[in-house]
């Protein structure tokens, strides 16, 4: 059951703030922020823009605040997949303005988010007030108006945190390997970004350049897609090999490893049952690998 949150003080009417849709920058152009953001990897940054108009006097009146009460427009983001919460933008609003427009701009690093990204826009009381009104905000940071905007992050194309490591000093890895995926198939309930990690061998120059290099050459693009295929195959086969995953695939919590892998499978094999896919992987592994290549569309771009 959805909980109802009641503020201990008066808040502003919803129409006191007029917020334009969120926008992002793609290929140098400003476009509407899609409901599902895909095509990101851990090296990219999500550029966010928004125009907001605030009826400052109207908010003060709704909330019972004195004319000189200082307000702040604050925007923050939260991603349950990484459990990170960070400020995106803050602007103190003019004290003597009846209505003011604010251009919101900020960046979110792709390696800090997973699963879903929630953008929270708020009007806050900037400074503490001294008064005896029981239902009027008095503490700095009191939330007078708020709005949430949630977007999904494509779990098929987005990558999780990657670390450059020297595998020559690791007893758990082949020192000449280009990369290794570290995860535990028995921890599917845990957050994806907390239990799955791709280690890239810093001593393997071609692979390291392909992953962290500033310019994506043709060779680097091929290597990235090879890593993409290997990671997807490892996650899918690992989960399908777990009988518990087959039984409770719909029950994994949001942003957990089980949910991410389940969503990946559903996107790639729409309408297919997990039991049927498991049978294909076990009885016809060559066919399964070829089909996964085709569905991922690797080496086409």
PDB file of C-alpha atoms in Angstrom:
ATOM      1  CA  UNK A   1       0.000   0.000   0.000  1.00  0.00           C
ATOM      2  CA  UNK A   2       1.315   3.437  -0.927  1.00  0.00           C
ATOM      3  CA  UNK A   3       2.075   5.556   2.113  1.00  0.00           C
ATOM      4  CA  UNK A   4       0.711   9.093   2.494  1.00  0.00           C
ATOM      5  CA  UNK A   5       3.183  11.738   3.614  1.00  0.00           C
ATOM      6  CA  UNK A   6       1.697  14.688   5.523  1.00  0.00           C
ATOM      7  CA  UNK A   7       3.814  17.794   5.962  1.00  0.00           C
ATOM      8  CA  UNK A   8       3.951  19.316   9.468  1.00  0.00           C
ATOM      9  CA  UNK A   9       3.635  22.795   7.936  1.00  0.00           C
ATOM     10  CA  UNK A  10       1.813  24.509   5.097  1.00  0.00           C
ATOM     11  CA  UNK A  11       3.127  23.838   1.595  1.00  0.00           C
ATOM     12  CA  UNK A  12       2.670  25.579  -1.754  1.00  0.00           C
ATOM     13  CA  UNK A  13       0.018  24.842  -4.345  1.00  0.00           C
ATOM     14  CA  UNK A  14       1.343  22.717  -7.190  1.00  0.00           C
ATOM     15  CA  UNK A  15       0.737  25.442  -9.797  1.00  0.00           C
ATOM     16  CA  UNK A  16       3.069  27.913  -8.074  1.00  0.00           C
ATOM     17  CA  UNK A  17       5.972  26.327  -9.990  1.00  0.00           C
ATOM     18  CA  UNK A  18       5.855  25.857 -13.739  1.00  0.00           C
ATOM     19  CA  UNK A  19       8.571  23.421 -14.805  1.00  0.00           C
ATOM     20  CA  UNK A  20       9.313  22.674 -18.444  1.00  0.00           C
ATOM     21  CA  UNK A  21      10.128  19.070 -19.420  1.00  0.00           C
ATOM     22  CA  UNK A  22      13.623  17.819 -18.720  1.00  0.00           C
ATOM     23  CA  UNK A  23      16.021  18.063 -21.656  1.00  0.00           C
ATOM     24  CA  UNK A  24      19.365  16.450 -22.409  1.00  0.00           C
ATOM     25  CA  UNK A  25      22.179  17.019 -24.876  1.00  0.00           C
ATOM     26  CA  UNK A  26      22.795  14.404 -27.568  1.00  0.00           C
ATOM     27  CA  UNK A  27      25.256  14.920 -30.432  1.00  0.00           C
ATOM     28  CA  UNK A  28      25.456  18.602 -29.582  1.00  0.00           C
ATOM     29  CA  UNK A  29      21.684  19.143 -29.757  1.00  0.00           C
ATOM     30  CA  UNK A  30      19.182  19.761 -26.966  1.00  0.00           C
ATOM     31  CA  UNK A  31      16.481  17.073 -27.020  1.00  0.00           C
ATOM     32  CA  UNK A  32      13.729  15.935 -24.597  1.00  0.00           C
ATOM     33  CA  UNK A  33      14.977  13.520 -21.955  1.00  0.00           C
ATOM     34  CA  UNK A  34      13.536  10.121 -22.955  1.00  0.00           C
ATOM     35  CA  UNK A  35      11.686   7.891 -20.528  1.00  0.00           C
ATOM     36  CA  UNK A  36      14.337   5.225 -21.118  1.00  0.00           C
ATOM     37  CA  UNK A  37      17.919   6.460 -21.451  1.00  0.00           C
ATOM     38  CA  UNK A  38      20.006   3.982 -23.409  1.00  0.00           C
ATOM     39  CA  UNK A  39      23.314   3.858 -25.208  1.00  0.00           C
ATOM     40  CA  UNK A  40      25.260   5.025 -22.127  1.00  0.00           C
ATOM     41  CA  UNK A  41      28.403   3.461 -20.797  1.00  0.00           C
ATOM     42  CA  UNK A  42      30.416   4.243 -17.698  1.00  0.00           C
ATOM     43  CA  UNK A  43      32.622   6.802 -19.493  1.00  0.00           C
ATOM     44  CA  UNK A  44      29.739   9.080 -20.501  1.00  0.00           C
ATOM     45  CA  UNK A  45      27.985  11.931 -18.724  1.00  0.00           C
ATOM     46  CA  UNK A  46      24.280  12.700 -18.792  1.00  0.00           C
ATOM     47  CA  UNK A  47      23.782  16.422 -19.451  1.00  0.00           C
ATOM     48  CA  UNK A  48      20.514  17.744 -18.015  1.00  0.00           C
ATOM     49  CA  UNK A  49      18.693  21.031 -18.657  1.00  0.00           C
ATOM     50  CA  UNK A  50      15.362  22.471 -17.567  1.00  0.00           C
ATOM     51  CA  UNK A  51      13.571  25.831 -17.418  1.00  0.00           C
ATOM     52  CA  UNK A  52      11.620  26.522 -14.228  1.00  0.00           C
ATOM     53  CA  UNK A  53       9.418  29.514 -13.357  1.00  0.00           C
ATOM     54  CA  UNK A  54       8.666  30.106  -9.682  1.00  0.00           C
ATOM     55  CA  UNK A  55       5.885  32.294  -8.249  1.00  0.00           C
ATOM     56  CA  UNK A  56       7.885  33.353  -5.206  1.00  0.00           C
ATOM     57  CA  UNK A  57       5.222  35.603  -3.696  1.00  0.00           C
ATOM     58  CA  UNK A  58       2.552  32.969  -4.262  1.00  0.00           C
ATOM     59  CA  UNK A  59       4.620  30.327  -2.439  1.00  0.00           C
ATOM     60  CA  UNK A  60       5.173  32.649   0.506  1.00  0.00           C
ATOM     61  CA  UNK A  61       1.446  33.364   0.669  1.00  0.00           C
ATOM     62  CA  UNK A  62       0.472  29.676   0.453  1.00  0.00           C
ATOM     63  CA  UNK A  63       2.958  28.736   3.162  1.00  0.00           C
ATOM     64  CA  UNK A  64       2.211  31.683   5.496  1.00  0.00           C
ATOM     65  CA  UNK A  65       5.769  32.984   5.196  1.00  0.00           C
ATOM     66  CA  UNK A  66       6.718  36.654   5.681  1.00  0.00           C
ATOM     67  CA  UNK A  67       7.467  38.743   2.538  1.00  0.00           C
ATOM     68  CA  UNK A  68      11.230  38.630   3.118  1.00  0.00           C
ATOM     69  CA  UNK A  69      11.523  34.859   3.565  1.00  0.00           C
ATOM     70  CA  UNK A  70      14.376  33.539   1.392  1.00  0.00           C
ATOM     71  CA  UNK A  71      13.758  30.532  -0.855  1.00  0.00           C
ATOM     72  CA  UNK A  72      16.010  28.151  -2.778  1.00  0.00           C
ATOM     73  CA  UNK A  73      15.348  26.155  -5.913  1.00  0.00           C
ATOM     74  CA  UNK A  74      17.150  22.841  -5.397  1.00  0.00           C
ATOM     75  CA  UNK A  75      17.511  19.851  -7.712  1.00  0.00           C
ATOM     76  CA  UNK A  76      19.049  16.534  -6.667  1.00  0.00           C
ATOM     77  CA  UNK A  77      19.272  13.034  -8.103  1.00  0.00           C
ATOM     78  CA  UNK A  78      19.061   9.557  -6.667  1.00  0.00           C
ATOM     79  CA  UNK A  79      19.740   6.125  -8.116  1.00  0.00           C
ATOM     80  CA  UNK A  80      18.605   3.112  -6.118  1.00  0.00           C
ATOM     81  CA  UNK A  81      20.847   0.854  -8.190  1.00  0.00           C
ATOM     82  CA  UNK A  82      23.958   2.478  -6.774  1.00  0.00           C
ATOM     83  CA  UNK A  83      22.381   3.878  -3.572  1.00  0.00           C
ATOM     84  CA  UNK A  84      23.911   7.253  -4.474  1.00  0.00           C
ATOM     85  CA  UNK A  85      22.190  10.583  -3.885  1.00  0.00           C
ATOM     86  CA  UNK A  86      23.807  13.834  -5.031  1.00  0.00           C
ATOM     87  CA  UNK A  87      22.909  17.519  -5.560  1.00  0.00           C
ATOM     88  CA  UNK A  88      22.541  18.605  -9.187  1.00  0.00           C
ATOM     89  CA  UNK A  89      21.671  22.305  -9.008  1.00  0.00           C
ATOM     90  CA  UNK A  90      20.943  24.996  -6.413  1.00  0.00           C
ATOM     91  CA  UNK A  91      19.885  28.613  -6.881  1.00  0.00           C
ATOM     92  CA  UNK A  92      18.726  31.132  -4.289  1.00  0.00           C
ATOM     93  CA  UNK A  93      15.635  32.967  -5.523  1.00  0.00           C
ATOM     94  CA  UNK A  94      15.444  36.793  -5.442  1.00  0.00           C
ATOM     95  CA  UNK A  95      13.783  38.106  -2.300  1.00  0.00           C
ATOM     96  CA  UNK A  96      11.856  40.925  -3.964  1.00  0.00           C
ATOM     97  CA  UNK A  97      10.649  39.140  -7.096  1.00  0.00           C
ATOM     98  CA  UNK A  98       7.058  38.089  -7.611  1.00  0.00           C
ATOM     99  CA  UNK A  99       7.926  35.532 -10.300  1.00  0.00           C
ATOM    100  CA  UNK A 100      11.318  34.419 -11.491  1.00  0.00           C
ATOM    101  CA  UNK A 101      12.641  32.111 -14.204  1.00  0.00           C
ATOM    102  CA  UNK A 102      15.567  29.796 -13.516  1.00  0.00           C
ATOM    103  CA  UNK A 103      17.633  27.825 -16.013  1.00  0.00           C
ATOM    104  CA  UNK A 104      18.569  24.530 -14.383  1.00  0.00           C
ATOM    105  CA  UNK A 105      21.704  22.773 -15.674  1.00  0.00           C
ATOM    106  CA  UNK A 106      23.723  19.871 -14.326  1.00  0.00           C
ATOM    107  CA  UNK A 107      25.561  16.649 -15.079  1.00  0.00           C
ATOM    108  CA  UNK A 108      25.264  13.083 -13.830  1.00  0.00           C
ATOM    109  CA  UNK A 109      28.131  10.643 -14.391  1.00  0.00           C
ATOM    110  CA  UNK A 110      26.938   7.380 -15.942  1.00  0.00           C
ATOM    111  CA  UNK A 111      29.121   5.267 -13.649  1.00  0.00           C
ATOM    112  CA  UNK A 112      27.186   6.598 -10.641  1.00  0.00           C
ATOM    113  CA  UNK A 113      23.723   5.467 -11.714  1.00  0.00           C
ATOM    114  CA  UNK A 114      21.926   2.259 -12.589  1.00  0.00           C
ATOM    115  CA  UNK A 115      18.439   0.900 -12.989  1.00  0.00           C
ATOM    116  CA  UNK A 116      16.523   4.145 -12.539  1.00  0.00           C
ATOM    117  CA  UNK A 117      17.399   7.799 -12.067  1.00  0.00           C
ATOM    118  CA  UNK A 118      15.090  10.033 -10.040  1.00  0.00           C
ATOM    119  CA  UNK A 119      15.382  13.813 -10.427  1.00  0.00           C
ATOM    120  CA  UNK A 120      13.825  15.731  -7.531  1.00  0.00           C
ATOM    121  CA  UNK A 121      13.076  19.446  -7.948  1.00  0.00           C
ATOM    122  CA  UNK A 122      12.251  21.313  -4.727  1.00  0.00           C
ATOM    123  CA  UNK A 123      11.586  24.766  -3.308  1.00  0.00           C
ATOM    124  CA  UNK A 124      13.183  25.049   0.134  1.00  0.00           C
ATOM    125  CA  UNK A 125      13.272  27.608   2.900  1.00  0.00           C
ATOM    126  CA  UNK A 126      16.780  29.078   2.717  1.00  0.00           C
ATOM    127  CA  UNK A 127      17.142  30.466   6.239  1.00  0.00           C
ATOM    128  CA  UNK A 128      15.596  29.708   9.600  1.00  0.00           C
ATOM    129  CA  UNK A 129      12.736  31.955  10.747  1.00  0.00           C
ATOM    130  CA  UNK A 130      11.708  32.981  14.243  1.00  0.00           C
ATOM    131  CA  UNK A 131       7.955  32.850  14.746  1.00  0.00           C
ATOM    132  CA  UNK A 132       5.303  31.063  16.783  1.00  0.00           C
ATOM    133  CA  UNK A 133       3.002  29.931  13.980  1.00  0.00           C
ATOM    134  CA  UNK A 134       2.379  26.203  14.458  1.00  0.00           C
ATOM    135  CA  UNK A 135       1.761  25.344  10.792  1.00  0.00           C
ATOM    136  CA  UNK A 136       4.390  27.578   9.177  1.00  0.00           C
ATOM    137  CA  UNK A 137       7.866  26.326   8.239  1.00  0.00           C
ATOM    138  CA  UNK A 138      10.669  27.744  10.324  1.00  0.00           C
ATOM    139  CA  UNK A 139      13.742  25.538   9.769  1.00  0.00           C
ATOM    140  CA  UNK A 140      16.230  26.037   6.954  1.00  0.00           C
ATOM    141  CA  UNK A 141      15.765  23.337   4.337  1.00  0.00           C
ATOM    142  CA  UNK A 142      12.025  22.917   4.951  1.00  0.00           C
ATOM    143  CA  UNK A 143      10.457  21.573   1.757  1.00  0.00           C
ATOM    144  CA  UNK A 144       7.676  23.841   0.486  1.00  0.00           C
ATOM    145  CA  UNK A 145       7.137  22.324  -2.968  1.00  0.00           C
ATOM    146  CA  UNK A 146       8.517  19.210  -4.663  1.00  0.00           C
ATOM    147  CA  UNK A 147       8.303  17.195  -7.864  1.00  0.00           C
ATOM    148  CA  UNK A 148       9.930  13.899  -8.859  1.00  0.00           C
ATOM    149  CA  UNK A 149      10.823  12.811 -12.376  1.00  0.00           C
ATOM    150  CA  UNK A 150      11.956   9.234 -12.907  1.00  0.00           C
ATOM    151  CA  UNK A 151      13.671   7.780 -15.955  1.00  0.00           C
ATOM    152  CA  UNK A 152      14.779   4.229 -16.620  1.00  0.00           C
ATOM    153  CA  UNK A 153      18.309   3.327 -17.634  1.00  0.00           C
ATOM    154  CA  UNK A 154      18.555   0.625 -20.263  1.00  0.00           C
ATOM    155  CA  UNK A 155      20.109  -2.333 -18.432  1.00  0.00           C
ATOM    156  CA  UNK A 156      20.990  -4.003 -21.723  1.00  0.00           C
ATOM    157  CA  UNK A 157      23.217  -1.282 -23.129  1.00  0.00           C
ATOM    158  CA  UNK A 158      24.418   0.520 -20.024  1.00  0.00           C
ATOM    159  CA  UNK A 159      27.529  -0.767 -18.315  1.00  0.00           C
ATOM    160  CA  UNK A 160      28.235  -1.088 -14.615  1.00  0.00           C
ATOM    161  CA  UNK A 161      31.393   0.133 -12.849  1.00  0.00           C
ATOM    162  CA  UNK A 162      34.611  -0.917 -14.510  1.00  0.00           C
ATOM    163  CA  UNK A 163      37.992  -0.914 -12.809  1.00  0.00           C
ATOM    164  CA  UNK A 164      41.441  -0.912 -14.374  1.00  0.00           C
ATOM    165  CA  UNK A 165      43.603  -3.362 -12.437  1.00  0.00           C
ATOM    166  CA  UNK A 166      46.991  -5.009 -12.829  1.00  0.00           C
ATOM    167  CA  UNK A 167      46.032  -8.661 -13.199  1.00  0.00           C
ATOM    168  CA  UNK A 168      49.658  -9.741 -12.967  1.00  0.00           C
ATOM    169  CA  UNK A 169      49.445  -9.219  -9.218  1.00  0.00           C
ATOM    170  CA  UNK A 170      46.087 -10.936  -8.754  1.00  0.00           C
ATOM    171  CA  UNK A 171      46.149 -14.589  -7.714  1.00  0.00           C
ATOM    172  CA  UNK A 172      42.476 -14.945  -8.721  1.00  0.00           C
ATOM    173  CA  UNK A 173      42.926 -14.069 -12.403  1.00  0.00           C
ATOM    174  CA  UNK A 174      44.947 -15.053 -15.453  1.00  0.00           C
ATOM    175  CA  UNK A 175      47.566 -12.282 -15.791  1.00  0.00           C
ATOM    176  CA  UNK A 176      47.355 -12.204 -19.611  1.00  0.00           C
ATOM    177  CA  UNK A 177      43.568 -11.936 -19.759  1.00  0.00           C
ATOM    178  CA  UNK A 178      42.093  -8.729 -21.143  1.00  0.00           C
ATOM    179  CA  UNK A 179      39.219  -8.579 -18.668  1.00  0.00           C
ATOM    180  CA  UNK A 180      37.384 -10.595 -16.050  1.00  0.00           C
ATOM    181  CA  UNK A 181      33.794 -10.318 -14.827  1.00  0.00           C
ATOM    182  CA  UNK A 182      33.471 -10.655 -11.062  1.00  0.00           C
ATOM    183  CA  UNK A 183      30.080 -11.592  -9.622  1.00  0.00           C
ATOM    184  CA  UNK A 184      28.322 -14.215  -7.525  1.00  0.00           C
ATOM    185  CA  UNK A 185      25.326 -16.074  -8.962  1.00  0.00           C
ATOM    186  CA  UNK A 186      24.176 -16.821  -5.398  1.00  0.00           C
ATOM    187  CA  UNK A 187      23.746 -13.108  -4.615  1.00  0.00           C
ATOM    188  CA  UNK A 188      21.027 -12.205  -7.102  1.00  0.00           C
ATOM    189  CA  UNK A 189      19.082 -10.310  -4.427  1.00  0.00           C
ATOM    190  CA  UNK A 190      21.911  -7.820  -3.870  1.00  0.00           C
ATOM    191  CA  UNK A 191      22.207  -4.465  -5.715  1.00  0.00           C
ATOM    192  CA  UNK A 192      23.638  -4.970  -9.184  1.00  0.00           C
ATOM    193  CA  UNK A 193      26.341  -2.318  -8.886  1.00  0.00           C
ATOM    194  CA  UNK A 194      27.356  -3.548  -5.485  1.00  0.00           C
ATOM    195  CA  UNK A 195      28.002  -7.138  -6.499  1.00  0.00           C
ATOM    196  CA  UNK A 196      28.952  -7.106 -10.190  1.00  0.00           C
ATOM    197  CA  UNK A 197      32.163  -5.571 -11.477  1.00  0.00           C
ATOM    198  CA  UNK A 198      34.222  -5.742 -14.655  1.00  0.00           C
ATOM    199  CA  UNK A 199      37.967  -5.724 -14.118  1.00  0.00           C
ATOM    200  CA  UNK A 200      40.018  -4.600 -17.116  1.00  0.00           C
ATOM    201  CA  UNK A 201      43.685  -5.573 -17.267  1.00  0.00           C
ATOM    202  CA  UNK A 202      45.726  -2.358 -17.231  1.00  0.00           C
ATOM    203  CA  UNK A 203      48.665  -4.320 -18.722  1.00  0.00           C
ATOM    204  CA  UNK A 204      46.632  -5.336 -21.772  1.00  0.00           C
ATOM    205  CA  UNK A 205      47.158  -2.158 -23.782  1.00  0.00           C
ATOM    206  CA  UNK A 206      44.612  -2.718 -26.617  1.00  0.00           C
ATOM    207  CA  UNK A 207      41.802  -3.625 -24.220  1.00  0.00           C
ATOM    208  CA  UNK A 208      42.642  -0.877 -21.727  1.00  0.00           C
ATOM    209  CA  UNK A 209      42.733   1.736 -24.514  1.00  0.00           C
ATOM    210  CA  UNK A 210      39.432   0.481 -25.906  1.00  0.00           C
ATOM    211  CA  UNK A 211      37.713   0.836 -22.547  1.00  0.00           C
ATOM    212  CA  UNK A 212      39.130   4.117 -21.249  1.00  0.00           C
ATOM    213  CA  UNK A 213      40.544   5.737 -24.376  1.00  0.00           C
ATOM    214  CA  UNK A 214      39.164   9.187 -25.321  1.00  0.00           C
ATOM    215  CA  UNK A 215      38.704   8.318 -29.003  1.00  0.00           C
ATOM    216  CA  UNK A 216      36.783   5.249 -30.074  1.00  0.00           C
ATOM    217  CA  UNK A 217      38.625   3.783 -33.067  1.00  0.00           C
ATOM    218  CA  UNK A 218      37.242   0.949 -35.171  1.00  0.00           C
ATOM    219  CA  UNK A 219      39.454  -1.587 -33.367  1.00  0.00           C
ATOM    220  CA  UNK A 220      38.375  -0.210 -29.999  1.00  0.00           C
ATOM    221  CA  UNK A 221      34.713  -0.436 -30.997  1.00  0.00           C
ATOM    222  CA  UNK A 222      35.139  -4.106 -31.924  1.00  0.00           C
ATOM    223  CA  UNK A 223      36.845  -4.854 -28.609  1.00  0.00           C
ATOM    224  CA  UNK A 224      34.109  -3.088 -26.667  1.00  0.00           C
ATOM    225  CA  UNK A 225      31.422  -5.104 -28.404  1.00  0.00           C
ATOM    226  CA  UNK A 226      33.341  -8.306 -27.724  1.00  0.00           C
ATOM    227  CA  UNK A 227      33.411  -7.395 -24.024  1.00  0.00           C
ATOM    228  CA  UNK A 228      29.723  -6.485 -24.181  1.00  0.00           C
ATOM    229  CA  UNK A 229      28.866  -9.904 -25.614  1.00  0.00           C
ATOM    230  CA  UNK A 230      31.041 -11.770 -23.117  1.00  0.00           C
ATOM    231  CA  UNK A 231      29.537  -9.935 -20.146  1.00  0.00           C
ATOM    232  CA  UNK A 232      25.944 -10.425 -21.332  1.00  0.00           C
ATOM    233  CA  UNK A 233      26.535 -14.128 -21.968  1.00  0.00           C
ATOM    234  CA  UNK A 234      28.150 -14.633 -18.560  1.00  0.00           C
ATOM    235  CA  UNK A 235      25.317 -12.921 -16.714  1.00  0.00           C
ATOM    236  CA  UNK A 236      22.521 -14.644 -18.618  1.00  0.00           C
ATOM    237  CA  UNK A 237      24.022 -18.149 -18.486  1.00  0.00           C
ATOM    238  CA  UNK A 238      24.977 -17.731 -14.840  1.00  0.00           C
ATOM    239  CA  UNK A 239      21.437 -16.772 -13.884  1.00  0.00           C
ATOM    240  CA  UNK A 240      19.785 -19.443 -16.029  1.00  0.00           C
ATOM    241  CA  UNK A 241      21.962 -22.050 -14.348  1.00  0.00           C
ATOM    242  CA  UNK A 242      20.414 -21.108 -11.001  1.00  0.00           C
ATOM    243  CA  UNK A 243      17.122 -22.964 -10.464  1.00  0.00           C
ATOM    244  CA  UNK A 244      16.028 -20.346  -7.938  1.00  0.00           C
ATOM    245  CA  UNK A 245      16.305 -17.638 -10.596  1.00  0.00           C
ATOM    246  CA  UNK A 246      13.930 -19.568 -12.861  1.00  0.00           C
ATOM    247  CA  UNK A 247      11.398 -19.953 -10.033  1.00  0.00           C
ATOM    248  CA  UNK A 248      11.400 -16.418  -8.655  1.00  0.00           C
ATOM    249  CA  UNK A 249      12.570 -14.196 -11.502  1.00  0.00           C
ATOM    250  CA  UNK A 250       9.582 -11.882 -11.016  1.00  0.00           C
ATOM    251  CA  UNK A 251      10.248 -11.421  -7.309  1.00  0.00           C
ATOM    252  CA  UNK A 252      13.710  -9.843  -7.301  1.00  0.00           C
ATOM    253  CA  UNK A 253      13.791  -6.297  -5.871  1.00  0.00           C
ATOM    254  CA  UNK A 254      14.357  -3.297  -8.149  1.00  0.00           C
ATOM    255  CA  UNK A 255      17.998  -2.693  -9.151  1.00  0.00           C
ATOM    256  CA  UNK A 256      19.068  -6.110  -7.837  1.00  0.00           C
ATOM    257  CA  UNK A 257      21.284  -8.357  -9.949  1.00  0.00           C
ATOM    258  CA  UNK A 258      18.412 -10.771 -10.484  1.00  0.00           C
ATOM    259  CA  UNK A 259      16.106  -8.001 -11.725  1.00  0.00           C
ATOM    260  CA  UNK A 260      18.742  -6.543 -14.071  1.00  0.00           C
ATOM    261  CA  UNK A 261      19.464  -9.934 -15.651  1.00  0.00           C
ATOM    262  CA  UNK A 262      15.758 -10.747 -15.881  1.00  0.00           C
ATOM    263  CA  UNK A 263      15.081  -7.412 -17.624  1.00  0.00           C
ATOM    264  CA  UNK A 264      17.974  -8.049 -19.990  1.00  0.00           C
ATOM    265  CA  UNK A 265      16.567 -11.439 -20.957  1.00  0.00           C
ATOM    266  CA  UNK A 266      13.056 -10.054 -21.435  1.00  0.00           C
ATOM    267  CA  UNK A 267      14.333  -7.297 -23.718  1.00  0.00           C
ATOM    268  CA  UNK A 268      16.358  -9.704 -25.829  1.00  0.00           C
ATOM    269  CA  UNK A 269      13.898 -12.616 -25.916  1.00  0.00           C
ATOM    270  CA  UNK A 270      10.435 -11.079 -25.802  1.00  0.00           C
ATOM    271  CA  UNK A 271       7.795 -13.728 -25.148  1.00  0.00           C
ATOM    272  CA  UNK A 272      10.293 -16.514 -24.429  1.00  0.00           C
ATOM    273  CA  UNK A 273      10.027 -18.434 -21.144  1.00  0.00           C
ATOM    274  CA  UNK A 274      13.057 -18.708 -18.894  1.00  0.00           C
ATOM    275  CA  UNK A 275      12.660 -22.480 -18.748  1.00  0.00           C
ATOM    276  CA  UNK A 276      12.676 -22.710 -22.541  1.00  0.00           C
ATOM    277  CA  UNK A 277      15.714 -20.467 -22.821  1.00  0.00           C
ATOM    278  CA  UNK A 278      17.525 -22.494 -20.165  1.00  0.00           C
ATOM    279  CA  UNK A 279      16.807 -25.663 -22.138  1.00  0.00           C
ATOM    280  CA  UNK A 280      18.202 -24.105 -25.331  1.00  0.00           C
ATOM    281  CA  UNK A 281      21.354 -22.972 -23.542  1.00  0.00           C
ATOM    282  CA  UNK A 282      21.943 -26.439 -22.113  1.00  0.00           C
ATOM    283  CA  UNK A 283      21.043 -28.602 -25.106  1.00  0.00           C
ATOM    284  CA  UNK A 284      22.213 -26.330 -27.952  1.00  0.00           C
ATOM    285  CA  UNK A 285      24.910 -23.996 -26.581  1.00  0.00           C
ATOM    286  CA  UNK A 286      26.227 -23.161 -30.057  1.00  0.00           C
ATOM    287  CA  UNK A 287      22.751 -22.151 -31.199  1.00  0.00           C
ATOM    288  CA  UNK A 288      22.264 -20.114 -28.020  1.00  0.00           C
ATOM    289  CA  UNK A 289      25.542 -18.222 -28.512  1.00  0.00           C
ATOM    290  CA  UNK A 290      24.744 -17.472 -32.136  1.00  0.00           C
ATOM    291  CA  UNK A 291      21.260 -16.284 -31.233  1.00  0.00           C
ATOM    292  CA  UNK A 292      22.631 -14.034 -28.494  1.00  0.00           C
ATOM    293  CA  UNK A 293      25.079 -12.489 -30.971  1.00  0.00           C
ATOM    294  CA  UNK A 294      22.222 -11.751 -33.338  1.00  0.00           C
ATOM    295  CA  UNK A 295      19.940 -10.290 -30.682  1.00  0.00           C
ATOM    296  CA  UNK A 296      22.677  -8.065 -29.280  1.00  0.00           C
ATOM    297  CA  UNK A 297      23.460  -6.903 -32.838  1.00  0.00           C
ATOM    298  CA  UNK A 298      27.170  -6.822 -32.113  1.00  0.00           C
ATOM    299  CA  UNK A 299      29.700  -5.862 -34.786  1.00  0.00           C
ATOM    300  CA  UNK A 300      27.021  -4.099 -36.824  1.00  0.00           C
ATOM    301  CA  UNK A 301      27.970  -0.551 -35.982  1.00  0.00           C
TER     302      UNK A 301
END
